[in-house]
Coordinates of C-alpha atoms in Angstrom, one line a residue:
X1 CA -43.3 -82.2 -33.9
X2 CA -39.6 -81.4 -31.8
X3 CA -40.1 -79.0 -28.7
X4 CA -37.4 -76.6 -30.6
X5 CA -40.2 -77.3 -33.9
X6 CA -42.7 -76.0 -31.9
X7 CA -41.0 -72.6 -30.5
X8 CA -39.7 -71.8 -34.4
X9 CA -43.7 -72.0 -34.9
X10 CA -44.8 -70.4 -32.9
X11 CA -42.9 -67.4 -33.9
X12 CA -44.4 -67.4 -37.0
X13 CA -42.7 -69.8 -39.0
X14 CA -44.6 -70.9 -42.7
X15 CA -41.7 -72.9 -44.8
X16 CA -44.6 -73.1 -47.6
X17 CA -44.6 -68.8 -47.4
X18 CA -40.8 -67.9 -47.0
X19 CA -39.3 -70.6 -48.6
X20 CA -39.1 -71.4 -52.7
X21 CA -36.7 -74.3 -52.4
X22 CA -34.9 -77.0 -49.9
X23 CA -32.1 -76.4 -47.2
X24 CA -28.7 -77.1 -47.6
X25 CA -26.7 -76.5 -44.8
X26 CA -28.2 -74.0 -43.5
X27 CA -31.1 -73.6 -41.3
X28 CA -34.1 -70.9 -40.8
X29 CA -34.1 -68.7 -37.5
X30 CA -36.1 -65.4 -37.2
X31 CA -34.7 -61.9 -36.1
X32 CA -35.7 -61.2 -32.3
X33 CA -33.9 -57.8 -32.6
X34 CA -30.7 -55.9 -33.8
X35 CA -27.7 -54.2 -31.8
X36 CA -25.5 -52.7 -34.1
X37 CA -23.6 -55.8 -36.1
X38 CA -25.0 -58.1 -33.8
X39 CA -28.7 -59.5 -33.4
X40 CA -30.4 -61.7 -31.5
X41 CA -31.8 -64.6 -33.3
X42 CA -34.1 -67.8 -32.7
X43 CA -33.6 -71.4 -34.0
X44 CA -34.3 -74.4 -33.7
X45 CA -32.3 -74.4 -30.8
X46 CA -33.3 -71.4 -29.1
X47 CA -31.7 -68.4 -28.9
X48 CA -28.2 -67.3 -30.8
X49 CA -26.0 -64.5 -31.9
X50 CA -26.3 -63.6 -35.3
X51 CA -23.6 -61.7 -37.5
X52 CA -24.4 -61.0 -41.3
X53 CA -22.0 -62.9 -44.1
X54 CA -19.3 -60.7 -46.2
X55 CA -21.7 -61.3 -49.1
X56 CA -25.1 -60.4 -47.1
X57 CA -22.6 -57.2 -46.1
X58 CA -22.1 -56.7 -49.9
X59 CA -24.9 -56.8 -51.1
X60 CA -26.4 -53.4 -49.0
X61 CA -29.2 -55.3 -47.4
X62 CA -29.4 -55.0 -43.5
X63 CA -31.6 -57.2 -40.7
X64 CA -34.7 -55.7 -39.2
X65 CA -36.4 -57.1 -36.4
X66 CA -39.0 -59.9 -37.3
X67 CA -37.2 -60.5 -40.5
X68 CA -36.9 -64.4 -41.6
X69 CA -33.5 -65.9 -42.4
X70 CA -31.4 -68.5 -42.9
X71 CA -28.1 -68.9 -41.2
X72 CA -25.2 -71.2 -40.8
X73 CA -24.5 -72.4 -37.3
X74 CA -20.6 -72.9 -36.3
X75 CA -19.7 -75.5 -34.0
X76 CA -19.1 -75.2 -30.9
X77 CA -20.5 -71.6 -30.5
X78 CA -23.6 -69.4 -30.1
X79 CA -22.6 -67.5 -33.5
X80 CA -24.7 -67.8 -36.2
X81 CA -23.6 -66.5 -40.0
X82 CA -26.5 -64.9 -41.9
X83 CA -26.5 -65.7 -44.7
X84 CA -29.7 -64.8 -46.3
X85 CA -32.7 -62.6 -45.7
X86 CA -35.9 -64.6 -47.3
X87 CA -38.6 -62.3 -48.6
X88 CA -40.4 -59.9 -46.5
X89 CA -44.1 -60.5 -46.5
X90 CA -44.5 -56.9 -44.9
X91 CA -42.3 -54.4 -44.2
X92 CA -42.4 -51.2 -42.5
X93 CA -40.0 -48.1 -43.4
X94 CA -40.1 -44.2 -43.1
X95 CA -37.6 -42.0 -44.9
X96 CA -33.5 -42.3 -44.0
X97 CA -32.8 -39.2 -41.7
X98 CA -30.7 -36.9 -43.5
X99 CA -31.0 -38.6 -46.7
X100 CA -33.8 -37.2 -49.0
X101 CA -35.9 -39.6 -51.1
X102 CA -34.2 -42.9 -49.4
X103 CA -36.3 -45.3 -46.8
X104 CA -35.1 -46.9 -43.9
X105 CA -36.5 -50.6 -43.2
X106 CA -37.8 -50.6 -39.6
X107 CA -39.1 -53.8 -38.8
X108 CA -40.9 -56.2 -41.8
X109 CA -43.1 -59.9 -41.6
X110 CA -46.1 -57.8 -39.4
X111 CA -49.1 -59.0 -39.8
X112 CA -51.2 -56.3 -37.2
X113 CA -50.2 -52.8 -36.7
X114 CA -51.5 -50.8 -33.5
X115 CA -51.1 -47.4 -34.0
X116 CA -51.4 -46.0 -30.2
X117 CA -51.9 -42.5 -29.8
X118 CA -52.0 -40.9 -26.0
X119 CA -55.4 -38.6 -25.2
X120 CA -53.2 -36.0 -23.3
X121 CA -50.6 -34.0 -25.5
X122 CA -50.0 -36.2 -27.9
X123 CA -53.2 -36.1 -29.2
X124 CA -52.7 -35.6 -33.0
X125 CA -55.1 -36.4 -35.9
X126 CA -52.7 -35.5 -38.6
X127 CA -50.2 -37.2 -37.0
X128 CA -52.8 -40.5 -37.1
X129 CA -53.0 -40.0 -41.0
X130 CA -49.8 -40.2 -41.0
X131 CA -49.1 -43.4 -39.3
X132 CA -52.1 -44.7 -41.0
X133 CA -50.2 -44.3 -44.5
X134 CA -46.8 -46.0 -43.0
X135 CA -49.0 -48.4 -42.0
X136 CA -51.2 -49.1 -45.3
X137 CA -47.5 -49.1 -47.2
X138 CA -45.9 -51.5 -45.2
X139 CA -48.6 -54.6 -46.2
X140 CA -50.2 -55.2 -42.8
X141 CA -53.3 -55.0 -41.5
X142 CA -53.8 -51.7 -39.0
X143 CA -55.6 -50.5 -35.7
X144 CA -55.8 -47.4 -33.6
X145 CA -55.6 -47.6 -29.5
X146 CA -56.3 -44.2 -28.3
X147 CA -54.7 -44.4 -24.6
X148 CA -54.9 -42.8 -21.4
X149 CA -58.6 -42.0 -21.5
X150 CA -58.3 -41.6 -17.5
X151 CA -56.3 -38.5 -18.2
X152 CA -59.1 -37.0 -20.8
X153 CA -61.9 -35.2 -19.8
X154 CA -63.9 -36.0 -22.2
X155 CA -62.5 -38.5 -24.7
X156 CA -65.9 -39.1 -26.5
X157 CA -65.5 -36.3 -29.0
X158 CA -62.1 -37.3 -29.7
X159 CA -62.6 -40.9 -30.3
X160 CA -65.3 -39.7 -32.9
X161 CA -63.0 -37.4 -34.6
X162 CA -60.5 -40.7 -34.9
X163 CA -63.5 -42.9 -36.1
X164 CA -64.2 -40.8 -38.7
X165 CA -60.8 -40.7 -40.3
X166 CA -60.2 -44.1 -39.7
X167 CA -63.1 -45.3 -41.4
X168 CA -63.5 -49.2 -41.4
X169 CA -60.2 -49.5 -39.6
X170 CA -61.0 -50.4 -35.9
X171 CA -61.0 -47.7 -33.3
X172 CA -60.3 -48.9 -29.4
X173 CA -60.2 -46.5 -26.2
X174 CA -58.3 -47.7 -23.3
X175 CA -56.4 -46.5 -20.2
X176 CA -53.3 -48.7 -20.5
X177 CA -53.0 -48.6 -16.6
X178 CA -56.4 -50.2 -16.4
X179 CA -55.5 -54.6 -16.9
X180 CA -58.7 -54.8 -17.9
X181 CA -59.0 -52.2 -20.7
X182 CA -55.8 -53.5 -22.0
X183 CA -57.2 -57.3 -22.4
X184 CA -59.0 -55.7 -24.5
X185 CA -56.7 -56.1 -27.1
X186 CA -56.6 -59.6 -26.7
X187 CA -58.9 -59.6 -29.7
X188 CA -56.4 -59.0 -32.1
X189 CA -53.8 -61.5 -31.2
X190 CA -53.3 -64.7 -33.1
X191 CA -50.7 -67.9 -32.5
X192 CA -48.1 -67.1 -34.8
X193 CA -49.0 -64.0 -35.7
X194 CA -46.8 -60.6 -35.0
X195 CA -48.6 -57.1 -33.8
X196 CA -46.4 -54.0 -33.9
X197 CA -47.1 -51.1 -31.9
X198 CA -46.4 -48.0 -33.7
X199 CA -46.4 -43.9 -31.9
X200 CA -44.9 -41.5 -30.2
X201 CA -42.8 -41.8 -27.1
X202 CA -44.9 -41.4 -24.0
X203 CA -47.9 -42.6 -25.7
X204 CA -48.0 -45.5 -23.5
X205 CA -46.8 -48.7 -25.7
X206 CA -44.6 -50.4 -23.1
X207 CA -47.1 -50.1 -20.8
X208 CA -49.4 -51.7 -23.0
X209 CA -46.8 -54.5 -23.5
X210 CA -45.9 -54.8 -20.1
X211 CA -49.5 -55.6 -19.3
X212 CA -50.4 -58.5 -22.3
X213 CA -47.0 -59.7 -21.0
X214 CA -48.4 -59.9 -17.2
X215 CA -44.1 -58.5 -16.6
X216 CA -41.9 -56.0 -16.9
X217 CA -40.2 -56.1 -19.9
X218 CA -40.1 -52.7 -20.8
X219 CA -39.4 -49.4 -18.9
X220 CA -41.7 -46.9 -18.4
X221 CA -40.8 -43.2 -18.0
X222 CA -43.1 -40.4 -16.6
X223 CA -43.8 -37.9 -19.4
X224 CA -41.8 -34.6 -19.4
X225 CA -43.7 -31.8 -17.2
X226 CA -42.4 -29.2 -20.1
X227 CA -44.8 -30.2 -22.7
X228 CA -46.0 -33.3 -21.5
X229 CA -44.3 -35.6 -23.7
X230 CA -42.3 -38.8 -23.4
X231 CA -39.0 -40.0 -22.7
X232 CA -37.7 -42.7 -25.4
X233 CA -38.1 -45.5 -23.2
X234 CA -37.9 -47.9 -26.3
X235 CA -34.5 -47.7 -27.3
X236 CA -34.7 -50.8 -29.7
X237 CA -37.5 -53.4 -31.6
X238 CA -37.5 -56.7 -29.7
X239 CA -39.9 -59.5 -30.1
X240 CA -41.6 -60.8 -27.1
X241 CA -43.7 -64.1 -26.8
X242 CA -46.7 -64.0 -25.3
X243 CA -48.4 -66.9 -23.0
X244 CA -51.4 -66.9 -25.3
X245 CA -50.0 -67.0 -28.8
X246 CA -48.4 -64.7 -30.7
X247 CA -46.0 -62.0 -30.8
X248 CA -45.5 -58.4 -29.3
X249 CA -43.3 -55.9 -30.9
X250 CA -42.3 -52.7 -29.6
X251 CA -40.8 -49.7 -31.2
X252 CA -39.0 -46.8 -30.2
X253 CA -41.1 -43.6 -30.5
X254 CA -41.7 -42.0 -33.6
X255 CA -42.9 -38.5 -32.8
X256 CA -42.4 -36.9 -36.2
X257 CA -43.0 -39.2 -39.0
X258 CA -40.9 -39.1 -42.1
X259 CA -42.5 -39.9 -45.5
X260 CA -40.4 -40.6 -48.5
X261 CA -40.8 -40.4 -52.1
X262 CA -42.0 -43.4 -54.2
X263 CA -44.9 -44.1 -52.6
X264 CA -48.4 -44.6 -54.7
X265 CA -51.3 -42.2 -54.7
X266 CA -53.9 -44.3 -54.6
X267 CA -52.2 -45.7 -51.3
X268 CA -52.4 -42.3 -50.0
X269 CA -56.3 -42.0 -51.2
X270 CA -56.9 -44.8 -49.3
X271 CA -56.4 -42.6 -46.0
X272 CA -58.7 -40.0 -47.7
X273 CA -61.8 -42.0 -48.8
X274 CA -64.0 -38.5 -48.7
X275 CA -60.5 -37.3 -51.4
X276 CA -60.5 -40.2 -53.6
X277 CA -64.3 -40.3 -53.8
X278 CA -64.6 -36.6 -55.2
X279 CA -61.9 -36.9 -57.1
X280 CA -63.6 -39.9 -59.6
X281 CA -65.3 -36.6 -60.8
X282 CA -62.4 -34.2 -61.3
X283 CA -62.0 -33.1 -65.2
X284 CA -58.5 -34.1 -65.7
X285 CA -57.1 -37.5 -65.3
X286 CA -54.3 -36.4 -62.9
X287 CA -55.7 -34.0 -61.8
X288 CA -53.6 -32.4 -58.5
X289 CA -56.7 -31.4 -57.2
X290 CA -54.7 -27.5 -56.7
X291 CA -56.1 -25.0 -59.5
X292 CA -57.1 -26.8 -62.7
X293 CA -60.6 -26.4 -63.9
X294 CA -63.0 -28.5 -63.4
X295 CA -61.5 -30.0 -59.7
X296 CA -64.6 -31.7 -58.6
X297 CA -62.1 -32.1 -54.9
X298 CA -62.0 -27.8 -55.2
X299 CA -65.9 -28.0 -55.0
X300 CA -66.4 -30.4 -52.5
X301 CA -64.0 -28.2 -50.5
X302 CA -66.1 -25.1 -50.7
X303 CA -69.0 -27.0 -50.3
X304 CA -67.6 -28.2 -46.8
X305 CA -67.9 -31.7 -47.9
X306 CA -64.3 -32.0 -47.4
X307 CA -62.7 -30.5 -44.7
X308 CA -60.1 -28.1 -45.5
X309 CA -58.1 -29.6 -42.7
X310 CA -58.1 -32.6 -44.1
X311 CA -57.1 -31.6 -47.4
X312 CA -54.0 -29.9 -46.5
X313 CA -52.9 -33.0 -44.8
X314 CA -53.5 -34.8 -48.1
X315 CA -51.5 -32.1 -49.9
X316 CA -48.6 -32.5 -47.1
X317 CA -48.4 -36.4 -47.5
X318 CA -48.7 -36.3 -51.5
X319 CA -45.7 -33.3 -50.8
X320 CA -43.6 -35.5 -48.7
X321 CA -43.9 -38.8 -51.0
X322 CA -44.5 -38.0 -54.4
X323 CA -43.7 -36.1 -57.8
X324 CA -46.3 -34.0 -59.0
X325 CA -46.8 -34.5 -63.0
X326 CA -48.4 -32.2 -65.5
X327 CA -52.1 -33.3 -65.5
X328 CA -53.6 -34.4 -69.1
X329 CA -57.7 -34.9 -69.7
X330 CA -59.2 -37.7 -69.3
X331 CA -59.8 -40.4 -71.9

């Protein structure tokens, strides 16, 4: 296998998963990152500009980062044409701002997604379900660092409270400022594979990065005295390759995470295992689990076997993402 082989794989590249037929003339590269019309791409021969075709233009769709794609080179020159997107084995989105019930691709062919949320003032269990759903929607697999223990108290009751609404999904508590807490999350990497990091500004991803990375590539920001919050040191997604195998992929902050409609209840259940489970009992088939007779989720609420925090989350995300229908018996 060529050197320039070998880079292309170890980016990721499968030609038996993104690929249904042969090349002609053009050649597969993956998106590093995106600036406006322009991204950074990698090829065989390293890295090149990429600029979309009139008929990639056309046709509406638009380059995330870590998306696979086949380009023409031009001789001569660094340029690249895009002039396909191959199929997205993962994709993450949230909802268009300012456009109601539209999503916005935000990076796609992730295989791990850390969710890192900050022990200080962004501390946010609600916000967690949230990320949890963009992260069960998107295809990949998921995790949750809760960072900055060293500027927690007590972090113990806290990393129990996450536990239990993560479930089986794997809970790790770390101060990012600590090398060896953040090895840690050597666990999780794999050649070839990509991990996201998904959260808030200030929660502490670049740091993280900077540390896997042994440099820095990212800037770091002290948090605002105001409210304690971050900066958006992140200003863009960029893959980074790490000495060990596989790649790093930052994300601006998300603070407040938008939902959009389409998505599928049962994803949403999925976040709400305590929900789905006392629902199997519920009278009526579609049942909204609001006022009809018979709500076996009603009852466990009053029973305090759901908590009726939890529950109004639920009712927030099913709000943000989906159409309520009239709910008929069951068969």
């Amino acid at each position: 296998m060529s050197q320039s082989k070998s880079l292309l794989t170890s980016y990721g590249w499968e030609p038996e998963l993104f690929l249904s037929e042969p090349l002609v003339d053009l050649i597969p590269a993956r998106v590093i990152s995106v600036y406006g019309e322009y991204s950074k791409i990698l090829t065989d021969s390293g890295e090149r500009r990429g600029i979309p075709s009139g008929i990639l233009l056309s046709s509406g769709n638009t380059l995330v980062t870590g998306d696979w794609i086949l380009v023409r080179e031009i001789e001569g020159d660094d340029l690249c044409i895009v002039e396909r997107i191959l199929p997205r084995k993962t994709l993450l989105k949230r909802s268009s701002p300012g456009k109601r019930n539209q999503s916005q691709a935000i990076a796609s062919n992730i295989d791990l997604l850390l969710v890192i949320m900050g022990l200080d003032n962004d501390y946010s269990p609600r916000r967690i379900e949230r990320y949890l759903f963009l992260a069960k929607i998107s295809g990949a697999e998921v995790a949750i660092v809760l960072n900055k223990r060293d500027l927690c108290e007590d972090p113990e009751p806290k990393f129990a409270e996450i536990k239990k609404i993560a479930g089986e999904i794997p809970v790790i508590l770390i101060s990012a400022l600590d090398p060896l807490q953040t090895e840690s999350l050597m666990e999780f990497v794999r050649p070839g594979k990509t991990i996201a990091f998904l959260g808030s500004s200030g929660a502490g991803k670049s740091t993280i990065i900077n540390s896997l990375l042994g440099t820095v590539i990212q800037k770091t920001n002290t948090l605002k005295a105001s409210d304690g919050t971050g900066r958006h040191t992140t200003t863009h997604r960029e893959l980074f390759l790490l000495p060990q195998g596989g790649i790093l992929m930052d994300n601006p902050g998300i603070r407040e995470v938008g939902l959009f409609s389409g998505g599928d209840e049962n994803e949403i259940e999925l976040i709400f295992p305590e929900i789905a489970s006392a629902a199997l009992d519920c009278r009526f088939r579609d049942c909204t689990h609001r006022e009809e007779p018979g709500c076996a989720v009603q009852v466990a609420i009053k029973a305090r076997a759901i908590q009726e925090e939890r529950y109004a989350s639920y009712r927030k995300l099913l709000k943000d993402c989906l159409l309520y229908t009239s709910p008929s018996p069951r068969d």
